[in-house]
Structures are given as structure tokens and as C-alpha cells.
CSV table of C-alpha atoms and ligand atoms in Angstrom, one decimal:
chain,number,residue,atom,x,y,z
A,24,UNK,CA,142.1,192.0,67.6
A,25,UNK,CA,143.4,188.3,67.4
A,26,UNK,CA,145.9,189.5,64.9
A,27,UNK,CA,149.2,190.4,66.1
A,28,UNK,CA,149.7,193.7,67.9
A,29,UNK,CA,152.8,195.3,67.7
A,30,UNK,CA,154.5,195.2,71.5
A,31,UNK,CA,154.9,198.5,73.3
A,32,UNK,CA,157.4,198.8,75.7
A,33,UNK,CA,156.9,200.9,78.5
A,34,UNK,CA,159.4,202.1,81.7
A,35,UNK,CA,157.9,203.6,85.1
A,36,UNK,CA,160.1,205.5,87.2
A,37,UNK,CA,160.0,207.0,90.6
A,38,UNK,CA,157.2,209.2,90.6
A,39,UNK,CA,155.2,211.6,92.4
A,40,UNK,CA,153.5,212.8,94.9
A,41,UNK,CA,150.3,211.9,93.2
A,42,UNK,CA,147.9,214.1,93.3
A,43,UNK,CA,144.2,215.3,91.4
A,44,UNK,CA,141.5,213.5,90.7
A,45,UNK,CA,141.4,210.0,89.2
A,46,UNK,CA,138.0,209.2,87.1
A,47,UNK,CA,138.2,205.9,85.9
A,48,UNK,CA,136.4,204.4,82.6
A,49,UNK,CA,133.2,202.4,83.0
A,50,UNK,CA,133.1,198.9,84.4
A,51,UNK,CA,134.2,196.2,82.2
A,52,UNK,CA,131.9,193.5,83.1
A,53,UNK,CA,128.9,195.8,83.4
A,54,UNK,CA,130.1,197.0,79.9
A,55,UNK,CA,129.7,193.5,78.1
A,56,UNK,CA,126.7,192.6,79.7
A,57,UNK,CA,124.7,196.0,78.6
A,58,UNK,CA,125.7,195.4,75.0
A,59,UNK,CA,124.4,191.6,75.4
A,60,UNK,CA,121.3,192.5,77.1
A,61,UNK,CA,120.4,195.1,75.0
A,62,UNK,CA,121.0,192.5,72.1
A,63,UNK,CA,118.3,190.1,73.7
A,64,UNK,CA,115.9,193.0,74.5
A,65,UNK,CA,113.0,194.1,72.2
A,66,UNK,CA,113.8,197.9,71.5
A,67,UNK,CA,116.4,200.4,71.5
A,68,UNK,CA,118.6,200.1,74.6
A,69,UNK,CA,120.7,203.3,75.7
A,70,UNK,CA,124.1,203.1,77.3
A,71,UNK,CA,126.2,205.8,78.9
A,72,UNK,CA,129.9,205.4,80.3
A,73,UNK,CA,130.5,202.3,78.4
A,74,UNK,CA,134.0,201.3,78.4
A,75,UNK,CA,135.7,201.8,75.3
A,76,UNK,CA,138.3,199.2,75.8
A,77,UNK,CA,139.1,196.9,72.9
A,78,UNK,CA,137.2,193.8,75.0
A,79,UNK,CA,134.1,195.5,74.9
A,80,UNK,CA,134.8,196.8,71.5
A,81,UNK,CA,134.9,192.9,70.2
A,82,UNK,CA,131.8,192.2,72.1
A,83,UNK,CA,130.1,195.3,70.0
A,84,UNK,CA,131.1,193.5,66.8
A,85,UNK,CA,129.9,190.3,67.8
A,86,UNK,CA,126.4,191.6,68.8
A,87,UNK,CA,126.4,193.2,65.2
A,88,UNK,CA,127.2,189.9,63.7
A,89,UNK,CA,124.3,188.4,65.3
A,90,UNK,CA,121.9,190.9,64.1
A,91,UNK,CA,121.6,193.6,66.5
A,92,UNK,CA,121.9,197.1,65.7
A,93,UNK,CA,124.9,198.9,67.6
A,94,UNK,CA,125.8,202.6,67.3
A,95,UNK,CA,128.3,204.6,69.1
A,96,UNK,CA,126.7,208.3,69.6
A,97,UNK,CA,129.3,209.8,71.1
A,98,UNK,CA,132.1,209.0,74.1
A,99,UNK,CA,130.6,206.2,76.3
A,100,UNK,CA,127.3,206.6,74.7
A,101,UNK,CA,125.9,203.9,72.6
A,102,UNK,CA,122.6,202.5,71.0
A,103,UNK,CA,121.7,198.7,71.0
A,104,UNK,CA,118.7,197.7,68.7
A,105,UNK,CA,117.8,194.4,70.1
A,106,UNK,CA,116.6,191.5,68.5
A,107,UNK,CA,114.7,189.5,71.3
A,108,UNK,CA,115.4,186.6,73.0
A,109,UNK,CA,115.7,183.8,70.5
A,110,UNK,CA,116.0,186.6,67.6
A,111,UNK,CA,119.7,186.2,66.8
A,112,UNK,CA,120.8,185.5,63.2
A,113,UNK,CA,123.5,182.9,62.6
A,114,UNK,CA,127.0,184.9,61.8
A,115,UNK,CA,128.3,185.3,58.5
A,116,UNK,CA,132.5,185.0,60.0
A,117,UNK,CA,134.0,183.5,62.6
A,118,UNK,CA,133.3,185.7,65.9
A,119,UNK,CA,136.7,187.2,67.1
A,120,UNK,CA,136.6,187.7,70.8
A,121,UNK,CA,140.2,189.5,71.4
A,122,UNK,CA,141.7,189.4,74.5
A,123,UNK,CA,138.0,188.8,76.2
A,124,UNK,CA,137.3,185.6,78.3
A,125,UNK,CA,134.2,187.3,79.4
A,126,UNK,CA,133.1,188.4,76.0
A,127,UNK,CA,133.8,184.8,74.7
A,128,UNK,CA,132.1,183.0,77.4
A,129,UNK,CA,129.1,184.8,77.4
A,130,UNK,CA,128.7,185.1,74.0
A,131,UNK,CA,128.9,181.5,73.9
A,132,UNK,CA,126.0,181.5,76.3
A,133,UNK,CA,124.0,183.6,74.8
A,134,UNK,CA,124.0,181.8,71.3
A,135,UNK,CA,123.8,178.4,72.5
A,136,UNK,CA,120.2,177.7,72.8
A,137,UNK,CA,119.4,179.2,69.4
A,138,UNK,CA,119.4,176.7,66.1
A,139,UNK,CA,122.6,178.0,64.6
A,140,UNK,CA,125.9,177.8,64.3
A,141,UNK,CA,128.9,180.3,65.6
A,142,UNK,CA,133.0,179.6,65.3
A,143,UNK,CA,134.9,181.8,68.2
A,144,UNK,CA,138.3,182.4,68.5
A,145,UNK,CA,140.6,185.1,70.3
A,146,UNK,CA,144.4,186.2,70.3
A,147,UNK,CA,147.0,184.1,71.4
A,148,UNK,CA,146.1,184.5,75.3
A,149,UNK,CA,142.2,183.6,75.0
A,150,UNK,CA,143.3,180.6,73.0
A,151,UNK,CA,145.2,179.0,76.0
A,152,UNK,CA,142.3,179.5,78.2
A,153,UNK,CA,139.6,177.2,79.2
A,154,UNK,CA,136.5,176.8,77.5
A,155,UNK,CA,135.1,173.6,78.5
A,156,UNK,CA,133.9,175.3,81.6
A,157,UNK,CA,131.4,176.7,79.9
A,158,UNK,CA,130.8,174.2,76.9
A,159,UNK,CA,130.3,171.3,79.8
A,160,UNK,CA,127.2,173.2,81.0
A,161,UNK,CA,125.9,174.4,77.7
A,162,UNK,CA,126.4,170.4,76.6
A,163,UNK,CA,123.3,170.1,79.4
A,164,UNK,CA,120.9,172.3,77.1
A,165,UNK,CA,122.0,170.4,74.2
A,166,UNK,CA,124.7,172.7,72.5
A,167,UNK,CA,127.6,170.8,71.1
A,168,UNK,CA,130.7,172.2,70.9
A,169,UNK,CA,134.0,171.4,68.6
A,170,UNK,CA,136.9,172.7,69.8
A,171,UNK,CA,141.0,172.5,69.8
A,172,UNK,CA,142.4,169.9,72.4
A,173,UNK,CA,141.5,171.0,75.9
A,174,UNK,CA,138.9,173.0,75.1
A,175,UNK,CA,140.6,175.4,73.5
A,176,UNK,CA,139.9,178.2,70.8
A,177,UNK,CA,139.3,178.3,68.0
A,178,UNK,CA,135.5,176.5,68.6
A,179,UNK,CA,132.5,176.0,66.9
A,180,UNK,CA,129.4,175.8,68.7
A,181,UNK,CA,126.1,174.1,67.3
A,182,UNK,CA,123.5,175.9,69.4
A,183,UNK,CA,120.3,173.5,71.0
A,184,UNK,CA,117.4,173.6,68.4
A,185,UNK,CA,115.1,171.9,70.9
A,186,UNK,CA,117.2,173.3,74.5
A,187,UNK,CA,116.0,171.6,77.7
A,188,UNK,CA,116.6,174.0,81.0
A,189,UNK,CA,119.4,173.0,83.2
A,190,UNK,CA,120.0,173.0,86.8
A,191,UNK,CA,123.8,173.4,87.6
A,192,UNK,CA,125.7,173.6,90.5
A,193,UNK,CA,129.0,175.8,89.3
A,194,UNK,CA,132.4,173.5,90.2
A,195,UNK,CA,134.3,176.9,90.1
A,196,UNK,CA,133.5,180.1,91.6
A,197,UNK,CA,133.2,182.1,88.0
A,198,UNK,CA,130.8,184.8,87.3
A,199,UNK,CA,131.6,184.1,83.6
A,200,UNK,CA,130.3,180.6,84.0
A,201,UNK,CA,127.3,181.3,86.0
A,202,UNK,CA,126.5,184.0,83.2
A,203,UNK,CA,126.8,181.9,80.3
A,204,UNK,CA,124.2,179.2,81.6
A,205,UNK,CA,121.8,182.0,82.8
A,206,UNK,CA,122.2,183.6,79.2
A,207,UNK,CA,121.7,180.1,77.7
A,208,UNK,CA,118.5,179.6,80.1
A,209,UNK,CA,116.9,183.0,78.5
A,210,UNK,CA,115.8,181.1,75.3
A,211,UNK,CA,115.3,177.3,76.9
A,212,UNK,CA,111.5,176.6,78.1
A,213,UNK,CA,111.1,176.2,81.9
A,214,UNK,CA,113.3,177.2,84.5
A,215,UNK,CA,117.2,177.2,84.4
A,216,UNK,CA,118.7,177.1,88.2
A,217,UNK,CA,122.4,178.0,88.8
A,218,UNK,CA,123.8,177.1,92.0
A,219,UNK,CA,126.9,178.8,93.4
A,220,UNK,CA,128.9,177.7,96.8
A,221,UNK,CA,130.8,181.3,96.8
A,222,UNK,CA,128.9,184.3,95.7
A,223,UNK,CA,130.8,186.0,92.4
A,224,UNK,CA,130.1,189.3,90.9
A,225,UNK,CA,126.5,189.3,90.2
A,226,UNK,CA,125.9,191.9,87.6
A,227,UNK,CA,124.2,189.7,85.2
A,228,UNK,CA,121.5,188.4,87.9
A,229,UNK,CA,120.9,192.9,88.5
A,230,UNK,CA,120.7,193.3,85.0
A,231,UNK,CA,118.6,190.5,84.1
A,232,UNK,CA,116.1,191.6,86.6
A,233,UNK,CA,116.4,195.6,85.5
A,234,UNK,CA,115.7,194.0,81.3
A,235,UNK,CA,112.5,192.3,82.9
A,236,UNK,CA,113.2,188.5,83.5
A,237,UNK,CA,112.1,186.7,86.3
A,238,UNK,CA,115.0,185.5,88.4
A,239,UNK,CA,114.8,184.7,92.0
A,240,UNK,CA,118.1,184.1,94.3
A,241,UNK,CA,117.9,182.0,97.5
A,242,UNK,CA,120.5,181.2,100.2
A,243,UNK,CA,120.2,177.8,101.2
A,244,UNK,CA,122.7,175.7,102.4
A,245,UNK,CA,124.0,174.5,98.9
A,246,UNK,CA,124.8,178.1,98.6
A,247,UNK,CA,123.2,180.9,96.4
A,248,UNK,CA,120.4,179.1,94.0
A,249,UNK,CA,119.6,181.4,91.3
A,250,UNK,CA,116.4,180.5,89.3
A,251,UNK,CA,115.7,182.3,85.9
A,252,UNK,CA,112.1,181.5,84.4
A,253,UNK,CA,113.0,181.1,80.3
A,254,UNK,CA,112.0,182.5,77.2
A,255,UNK,CA,111.0,185.9,78.9
A,256,UNK,CA,110.4,189.3,76.5
A,257,UNK,CA,113.5,191.4,77.5
A,258,UNK,CA,112.8,195.1,77.6
A,259,UNK,CA,115.1,197.7,76.1
A,260,UNK,CA,116.4,199.9,79.1
A,261,UNK,CA,118.9,203.2,79.7
A,262,UNK,CA,122.3,201.6,81.3
A,263,UNK,CA,124.3,204.1,83.0
A,264,UNK,CA,127.5,201.8,83.5
A,265,UNK,CA,129.5,202.9,86.7
A,266,UNK,CA,133.3,203.3,86.7
A,267,UNK,CA,135.1,200.1,87.5
A,268,UNK,CA,136.1,199.3,90.8
A,269,UNK,CA,139.1,196.9,89.2
A,270,UNK,CA,140.4,200.1,87.0
A,271,UNK,CA,140.1,202.1,90.2
A,272,UNK,CA,142.4,199.5,92.3
A,273,UNK,CA,145.4,200.9,89.9
A,274,UNK,CA,145.4,204.5,90.8
A,275,UNK,CA,144.5,203.7,94.5
A,276,UNK,CA,147.2,201.4,95.1
A,277,UNK,CA,149.9,203.7,93.2
A,278,UNK,CA,148.4,206.7,95.8
A,279,UNK,CA,149.4,204.2,98.8
A,280,UNK,CA,152.8,203.4,97.9
A,281,UNK,CA,154.1,206.5,96.4
A,282,UNK,CA,155.3,208.8,99.1
A,283,UNK,CA,153.3,212.0,99.4
A,284,UNK,CA,150.3,211.3,97.3
A,285,UNK,CA,146.8,212.1,98.1
A,286,UNK,CA,144.2,211.4,95.5
A,287,UNK,CA,140.4,211.2,94.8
A,288,UNK,CA,138.9,208.3,92.8
A,289,UNK,CA,135.3,209.0,92.5
A,290,UNK,CA,132.1,207.0,92.1
A,291,UNK,CA,134.1,203.6,93.0
A,292,UNK,CA,131.7,200.5,93.6
A,293,UNK,CA,131.3,199.0,96.8
A,294,UNK,CA,129.4,196.2,95.3
A,295,UNK,CA,130.0,193.3,97.7
A,296,UNK,CA,130.8,190.9,95.1
A,297,UNK,CA,133.4,193.4,94.0
A,298,UNK,CA,135.0,195.2,96.9
A,299,UNK,CA,137.0,192.6,98.3
A,300,UNK,CA,140.6,194.6,97.2
A,301,UNK,CA,139.3,197.6,99.3
A,302,UNK,CA,138.6,195.9,102.4
A,303,UNK,CA,142.1,194.0,102.1
A,304,UNK,CA,144.0,197.4,101.7
A,305,UNK,CA,142.0,199.0,104.7
A,306,UNK,CA,143.0,195.6,106.9
A,307,UNK,CA,146.7,196.4,105.7
A,308,UNK,CA,146.5,199.8,107.2
A,309,UNK,CA,145.7,201.6,104.0
A,310,UNK,CA,144.7,205.0,104.5
A,311,UNK,CA,141.4,205.2,102.6
A,312,UNK,CA,138.4,207.3,103.0
A,313,UNK,CA,135.1,206.3,101.5
A,314,UNK,CA,133.1,209.6,101.2
A,315,UNK,CA,129.6,210.5,99.8
A,316,UNK,CA,128.1,206.9,99.6
A,317,UNK,CA,125.3,206.5,97.0
A,318,UNK,CA,123.9,204.4,94.3
A,319,UNK,CA,125.4,205.0,90.7
A,320,UNK,CA,123.9,202.7,87.5
A,321,UNK,CA,122.2,200.7,90.1
A,322,UNK,CA,125.7,200.2,92.3
A,323,UNK,CA,126.5,201.1,95.6
A,324,UNK,CA,129.7,203.8,94.8
A,325,UNK,CA,131.6,205.7,97.2
A,326,UNK,CA,134.3,208.5,96.3
A,327,UNK,CA,137.9,207.4,97.8
A,328,UNK,CA,140.3,209.6,99.0
A,329,UNK,CA,143.3,208.2,98.8
A,330,UNK,CA,146.8,208.6,100.9
A,331,UNK,CA,150.3,207.5,101.1
A,332,UNK,CA,150.5,205.1,103.4
A,333,UNK,CA,153.6,204.3,105.3
A,334,UNK,CA,152.5,202.0,107.8
A,335,UNK,CA,150.9,199.3,105.7
A,336,UNK,CA,151.5,195.5,107.3
A,337,UNK,CA,151.3,192.1,105.3
A,338,UNK,CA,148.0,190.2,106.0
A,339,UNK,CA,146.4,186.8,105.5
A,340,UNK,CA,143.9,187.1,102.7
A,341,UNK,CA,140.8,185.1,103.4
A,342,UNK,CA,140.4,182.8,101.1
A,343,UNK,CA,136.6,183.0,100.9
A,344,UNK,CA,137.0,186.7,99.8
A,345,UNK,CA,139.0,185.3,96.5
A,346,UNK,CA,135.9,185.8,94.2
A,347,UNK,CA,135.3,189.6,95.0
A,348,UNK,CA,138.8,190.3,94.3
A,349,UNK,CA,140.1,188.0,91.8
A,350,UNK,CA,141.3,190.5,89.3
A,351,UNK,CA,143.0,192.4,91.7
A,352,UNK,CA,145.5,189.9,93.2
A,353,UNK,CA,148.2,191.3,91.1
A,354,UNK,CA,148.2,194.8,92.1
A,355,UNK,CA,147.6,193.5,95.5
A,356,UNK,CA,151.1,191.5,95.0
A,357,UNK,CA,152.5,195.0,94.5
A,358,UNK,CA,151.2,196.7,97.5
A,359,UNK,CA,152.2,193.9,99.9
A,360,UNK,CA,155.8,194.3,98.5
A,361,UNK,CA,156.0,198.0,100.1
A,362,UNK,CA,154.2,196.4,103.3
A,363,UNK,CA,156.0,195.4,106.1
A,364,UNK,CA,155.7,191.5,106.6
A,365,UNK,CA,154.1,188.9,104.6
A,366,UNK,CA,150.9,188.9,102.7
A,367,UNK,CA,149.5,185.3,102.2
A,368,UNK,CA,146.9,184.8,99.5
A,369,UNK,CA,145.8,181.3,99.2
A,370,UNK,CA,143.3,179.8,97.5
A,371,UNK,CA,144.0,182.0,94.1
A,372,UNK,CA,144.3,178.9,91.6
A,373,UNK,CA,141.8,180.6,89.3
A,374,UNK,CA,144.7,183.2,88.8
A,375,UNK,CA,146.5,180.5,86.7
A,376,UNK,CA,143.7,180.6,83.9
A,377,UNK,CA,143.3,184.5,83.6
A,378,UNK,CA,144.7,186.3,80.8
A,379,UNK,CA,147.9,184.8,81.8
A,380,UNK,CA,149.0,182.7,84.4
A,381,UNK,CA,148.8,185.7,87.0
A,382,UNK,CA,150.8,183.7,89.9
A,383,UNK,CA,153.7,183.0,88.1
A,384,UNK,CA,154.0,186.3,85.9
A,385,UNK,CA,153.6,188.2,89.3
A,386,UNK,CA,156.0,185.9,90.9
A,387,UNK,CA,158.7,185.9,88.0
A,388,UNK,CA,158.5,189.8,87.9
A,389,UNK,CA,158.6,190.7,91.5
A,390,UNK,CA,161.7,188.4,92.0
A,391,UNK,CA,163.3,189.9,89.0
A,392,UNK,CA,162.4,193.6,90.8
A,393,UNK,CA,164.3,192.0,94.1
A,394,UNK,CA,161.2,190.6,96.0
A,395,UNK,CA,161.2,187.2,97.8
A,396,UNK,CA,158.2,185.0,97.0
A,397,UNK,CA,156.7,181.6,97.9
A,398,UNK,CA,154.2,180.2,95.7
A,399,UNK,CA,152.3,176.7,95.3
A,400,UNK,CA,149.5,176.0,92.8
A,401,UNK,CA,147.2,177.7,94.9
A,402,UNK,CA,149.0,180.2,96.9
A,403,UNK,CA,151.1,183.3,96.4
A,404,UNK,CA,153.3,184.8,99.2
A,405,UNK,CA,154.9,188.2,99.2
A,406,UNK,CA,157.6,189.0,101.9
A,407,UNK,CA,157.3,192.7,102.0
A,408,UNK,CA,160.2,195.2,101.9
A,409,UNK,CA,158.5,198.3,103.5
A,410,UNK,CA,158.0,201.6,101.7
A,411,UNK,CA,160.4,202.5,99.1
A,412,UNK,CA,162.2,199.1,99.8
A,413,UNK,CA,161.8,197.6,96.6
A,414,UNK,CA,165.0,197.5,94.3
A,415,UNK,CA,163.3,197.4,90.9
A,416,UNK,CA,165.6,197.9,87.8
A,417,UNK,CA,164.1,194.9,86.0
A,418,UNK,CA,162.0,194.3,82.6
A,419,UNK,CA,158.8,192.1,83.2
A,420,UNK,CA,157.0,190.2,81.1
A,421,UNK,CA,153.7,191.3,80.8
A,422,UNK,CA,152.1,187.8,78.6
A,423,UNK,CA,149.5,189.7,76.8
A,424,UNK,CA,147.8,190.6,80.2
A,425,UNK,CA,146.6,194.0,81.0
A,426,UNK,CA,146.8,193.7,84.8
A,427,UNK,CA,150.0,192.5,84.7
A,428,UNK,CA,151.3,195.3,82.6
A,429,UNK,CA,149.4,198.0,84.7
A,430,UNK,CA,150.8,196.2,88.2
A,431,UNK,CA,154.5,196.9,87.3
A,432,UNK,CA,153.9,199.9,86.1
A,433,UNK,CA,152.4,200.9,89.4
A,434,UNK,CA,155.4,199.2,91.1
A,435,UNK,CA,158.0,201.0,88.9
A,436,UNK,CA,156.1,204.8,90.3
A,437,UNK,CA,157.7,203.6,93.9
A,438,UNK,CA,160.5,201.2,93.4
A,439,UNK,CA,164.4,202.7,93.8
A,440,UNK,CA,165.1,201.8,90.1
A,441,UNK,CA,162.5,202.2,87.3
A,442,UNK,CA,160.6,198.9,86.0
A,443,UNK,CA,159.7,198.4,82.4
A,444,UNK,CA,157.4,196.1,81.1
A,445,UNK,CA,158.1,194.5,77.5
A,446,UNK,CA,154.6,195.1,76.4
A,447,UNK,CA,151.9,197.5,77.9
A,448,UNK,CA,149.9,197.2,74.6
A,449,UNK,CA,147.3,194.9,76.3
A,450,UNK,CA,146.2,197.7,78.8
A,451,UNK,CA,144.1,199.2,76.0
A,452,UNK,CA,141.8,195.9,76.7
A,453,UNK,CA,140.2,197.4,79.8
A,454,UNK,CA,141.7,200.8,80.7
A,455,UNK,CA,142.7,202.6,77.3
A,456,UNK,CA,143.3,205.8,79.3
A,457,UNK,CA,145.7,204.6,82.1
A,458,UNK,CA,148.7,206.1,80.7
A,459,UNK,CA,147.3,209.9,80.3
A,460,UNK,CA,145.1,209.3,83.7
A,461,UNK,CA,148.4,208.1,85.4
A,462,UNK,CA,150.8,210.8,84.3
A,463,UNK,CA,147.9,213.5,85.1
A,464,UNK,CA,148.1,212.3,88.6
A,465,UNK,CA,152.3,212.8,88.5
A,466,UNK,CA,153.5,209.5,87.6
A,467,UNK,CA,156.5,209.2,85.2
A,468,UNK,CA,155.8,207.0,82.4
A,469,UNK,CA,157.7,206.5,78.9
A,470,UNK,CA,157.3,204.7,75.8
A,471,UNK,CA,160.6,202.8,75.4
B,24,S3P,C1,134.3,188.4,84.8
B,24,S3P,C2,134.3,187.6,85.6
B,24,S3P,C3,135.4,187.2,86.2
B,24,S3P,C4,136.7,188.3,85.9
B,24,S3P,C5,136.8,188.8,84.8
B,24,S3P,C6,135.1,189.3,84.3
B,24,S3P,C7,132.8,188.8,84.5
B,24,S3P,O1,135.7,186.0,85.7
B,24,S3P,O2,138.1,188.1,86.4
B,24,S3P,O3,137.8,189.9,84.7
B,24,S3P,O4,132.9,189.6,83.8
B,24,S3P,O5,131.8,187.7,84.6
B,24,S3P,P1,136.0,184.3,86.1
B,24,S3P,O6,134.7,184.3,85.8
B,24,S3P,O7,136.7,183.7,85.2
B,24,S3P,O8,136.2,184.3,87.7
């Protein structure tokens, strides 16, 4: 999907109250991994609840290009006929990862220790994003990478024919980099060790164990030390993908700021490496009840009952929480605009290298909507205007970024005047049913 998509402007107007049940789609991180681990296992993996967003569809296509059989049986129901660790065949064409940094970085990892050449590209957003953070550790295995200036796509990787195992301390808190190294370590002899100072989402570790790899996680004073035994026989699994807590954050936050709302969002992950946004919202005074806690698809989940919360206060978000809510700062900055007092988000410079520079995109858009913002390289500060206080009345640029588009549309559901986005088309990458789901709750959205 690297070709130019036609821009789809969209406008959100004062809405609600939002009521009903918001059943969000499958988790994006787990969906990518189900296809990739399935492709590297022996036998047929069955996946239910797969997110059929464009990012994941691009990963499905890539796994086929490496020789796996990937078949859609019905909505969210897929099978993957794996080729085993080291069993990939060289792709005959360029691997197009569309908008997806997770797809690109994880797939680079999984081919990096097999003797083959693959060329990667993506859309205009992905072609701006740094890949050196992945190719640096992959070069320690013996992989060679030839990309554009600054380690940008398009990029060709030559997999290591005789890979050496690696010990690597992550210089940035990134689950994508951690996962790329672990995936490369699968086809290296001996033990590959990844050390992370701050815990990041742990889906790769959980799923690798589920697929039969030997992996040990130890907490030391260096941080989490993850040790993977190379060349395991991964065995096909049944993967039930739980709902995506990052997607759930959009209807949850909409209900918090739209007056009179009362919604239920079932099956939201409470995995400690993903739930930072929910802890933060509760600290701000959000009325969220966590009902029926249980396990689904190997993840702890709860049903969230969310009511309009007119008494939310700005807070200082602890920087150490950033990895567990890294994708939720854009929507948090919208909620912060409807709280009273200021919300301070520090330690967030990773937001500058996401699908867009999310600090800049949110700062410029919120300012255009009448909100006072302060920012520096690593910080975003939002001066809240209280419930219903945001003037709105602006068109915000989404920069090919699904979460920026959804964040401003949610803001427009509660601002005084409507808010438009210049392009809502990227929403299909992660939350293809966003428009219909929000409209069914009572949101006023119009394609313009
Ligand atoms: C992801 C990791 C995070 C996150 C992304 C999904 C993953 O990226 O922002 O949406 O599935 O591993 P980083 O590794 O760049 O933090």
C-alpha cells in the first residue's frame, strides 16, 4: 500500500451522548506476530480475531512472499502454513510494508539470519522512519543492510549465511527492535540475549514460548535480560487474538469527554506492558470501571464501563510509564485538553519517529483548535480548557498517521465547533471499523 491513496477528509461535530457497546478489533501487535510466528513454525497455525487492518494485510502478503501459506477463511479467521525456522525462500519482488513500522522491522528481523536477499519499502510515512535502530543490531549477526541516507527505506538486506548469536542492550525502549533481534536469534546457533532497561510490550516473548521456543526472562540490575535458545522447532499453534487496547482507547476517551456518555468496551487488555493509558486516565479522575477480569488469548483482560467524566484534572505522567502507553499520547493529549489544569508528558521523544512526528502533529492541531501547548524535543504540555471548553473549528493535518486522524476526530465530538482532518484514510491501517463503530455509539462523523 505504498502507492498514493486518495485523501479522505472527514469532519466530527458535537456528538452524543455516546451509548452502547464498542467491540474493537484484534490487537495489531499480536496480529502481526501471529502471522510471522505462524510462518516460522512447522504445521498449520490457526488464527481467530486477526485484525484485518491494512498493516496486518501487508504482513500477510509479505509472509506469502517468503514462502508461507496464508489463507483467509472468514472474518478474522486465518490459517498460516509455516515453513519452519530457517525455511523461508527468497522473495521474488520488493516487500512493501505499507504504513507499518512493526511489519517492516519484525520482517527484517525474521529474514536477517537466512542466506537470502530482500528489499523493503513502504509508504511516504514509513520511508521517513529510521531503520538503523534495527539494522545496527542485525549487523551483529552478520546481516548487511543497504538503505537510503539515514537508514531509510527502500532498503536491501542480505541475510547472514553463518549467523553468530548476539548479546544486545537496547539503546531505545522499543518492542519492535527487541522483537527483530529475537526473531533473528531464532535462526542463529547458541543463545541470543536482549537486555531492555524499561519493559516494553512483551507479546513476542509470550508468543515465542507459546510456539515452543526456549526463552528465559530475568530481572537484573541491568533491566530485563531475555535469553533465547537458537534454532528451536517452533510448532504451529491456535492463536486467539485479543482486542486491541490501543484501539479501545479511542471510544474510551470519546466517552470520557462527550457529555452524558456511558459505554461498555469489552475485553480490553490489562497487560502491564500495554495498560499505561488506563492507569493515567484513572489518575486524572476518569470514571472507568474494570469489570469481569479474566484471561483471553493469553492476555489479562477486563470489560470497561466508561462514563462521561466532567471532573478530570491534568496530571504529570511519569516518564517511566511511556513504553506502556507510547501509542496513546495523541489521544491522551485530547483528553488533557478537556481536563482542568495542565497535563505534562515528559520522556516522549520516541513520538517524533512514529507514523508521523506525533508531538508536532498534536501540538499544531490542538493549537489550531484553540488549546495552549508547550513542547520541547522530549516533552508535550497541554493546558486543559475543562469539559466542553475546546473551541475547535479547525482542519488538522494527519500526516499519514491513523492515530492522529482518530485523535482529532474524537476531539471534534466534544469541541464547540466541528473539527476536520485533511485525511482519514490512514485509519484503515489499524481500526478499519472506526467510523461505523463510533457512529453506532452516537458520534457525528461526516466524510467531507
Ligand atoms: C509495536 C511497538 C511500538 C508501538 C507500535 C507497535 C510492536 O513501537 O509504537 O505501534 O508491535 O512491537 P516501538 O517499538 O517503536 O516503540
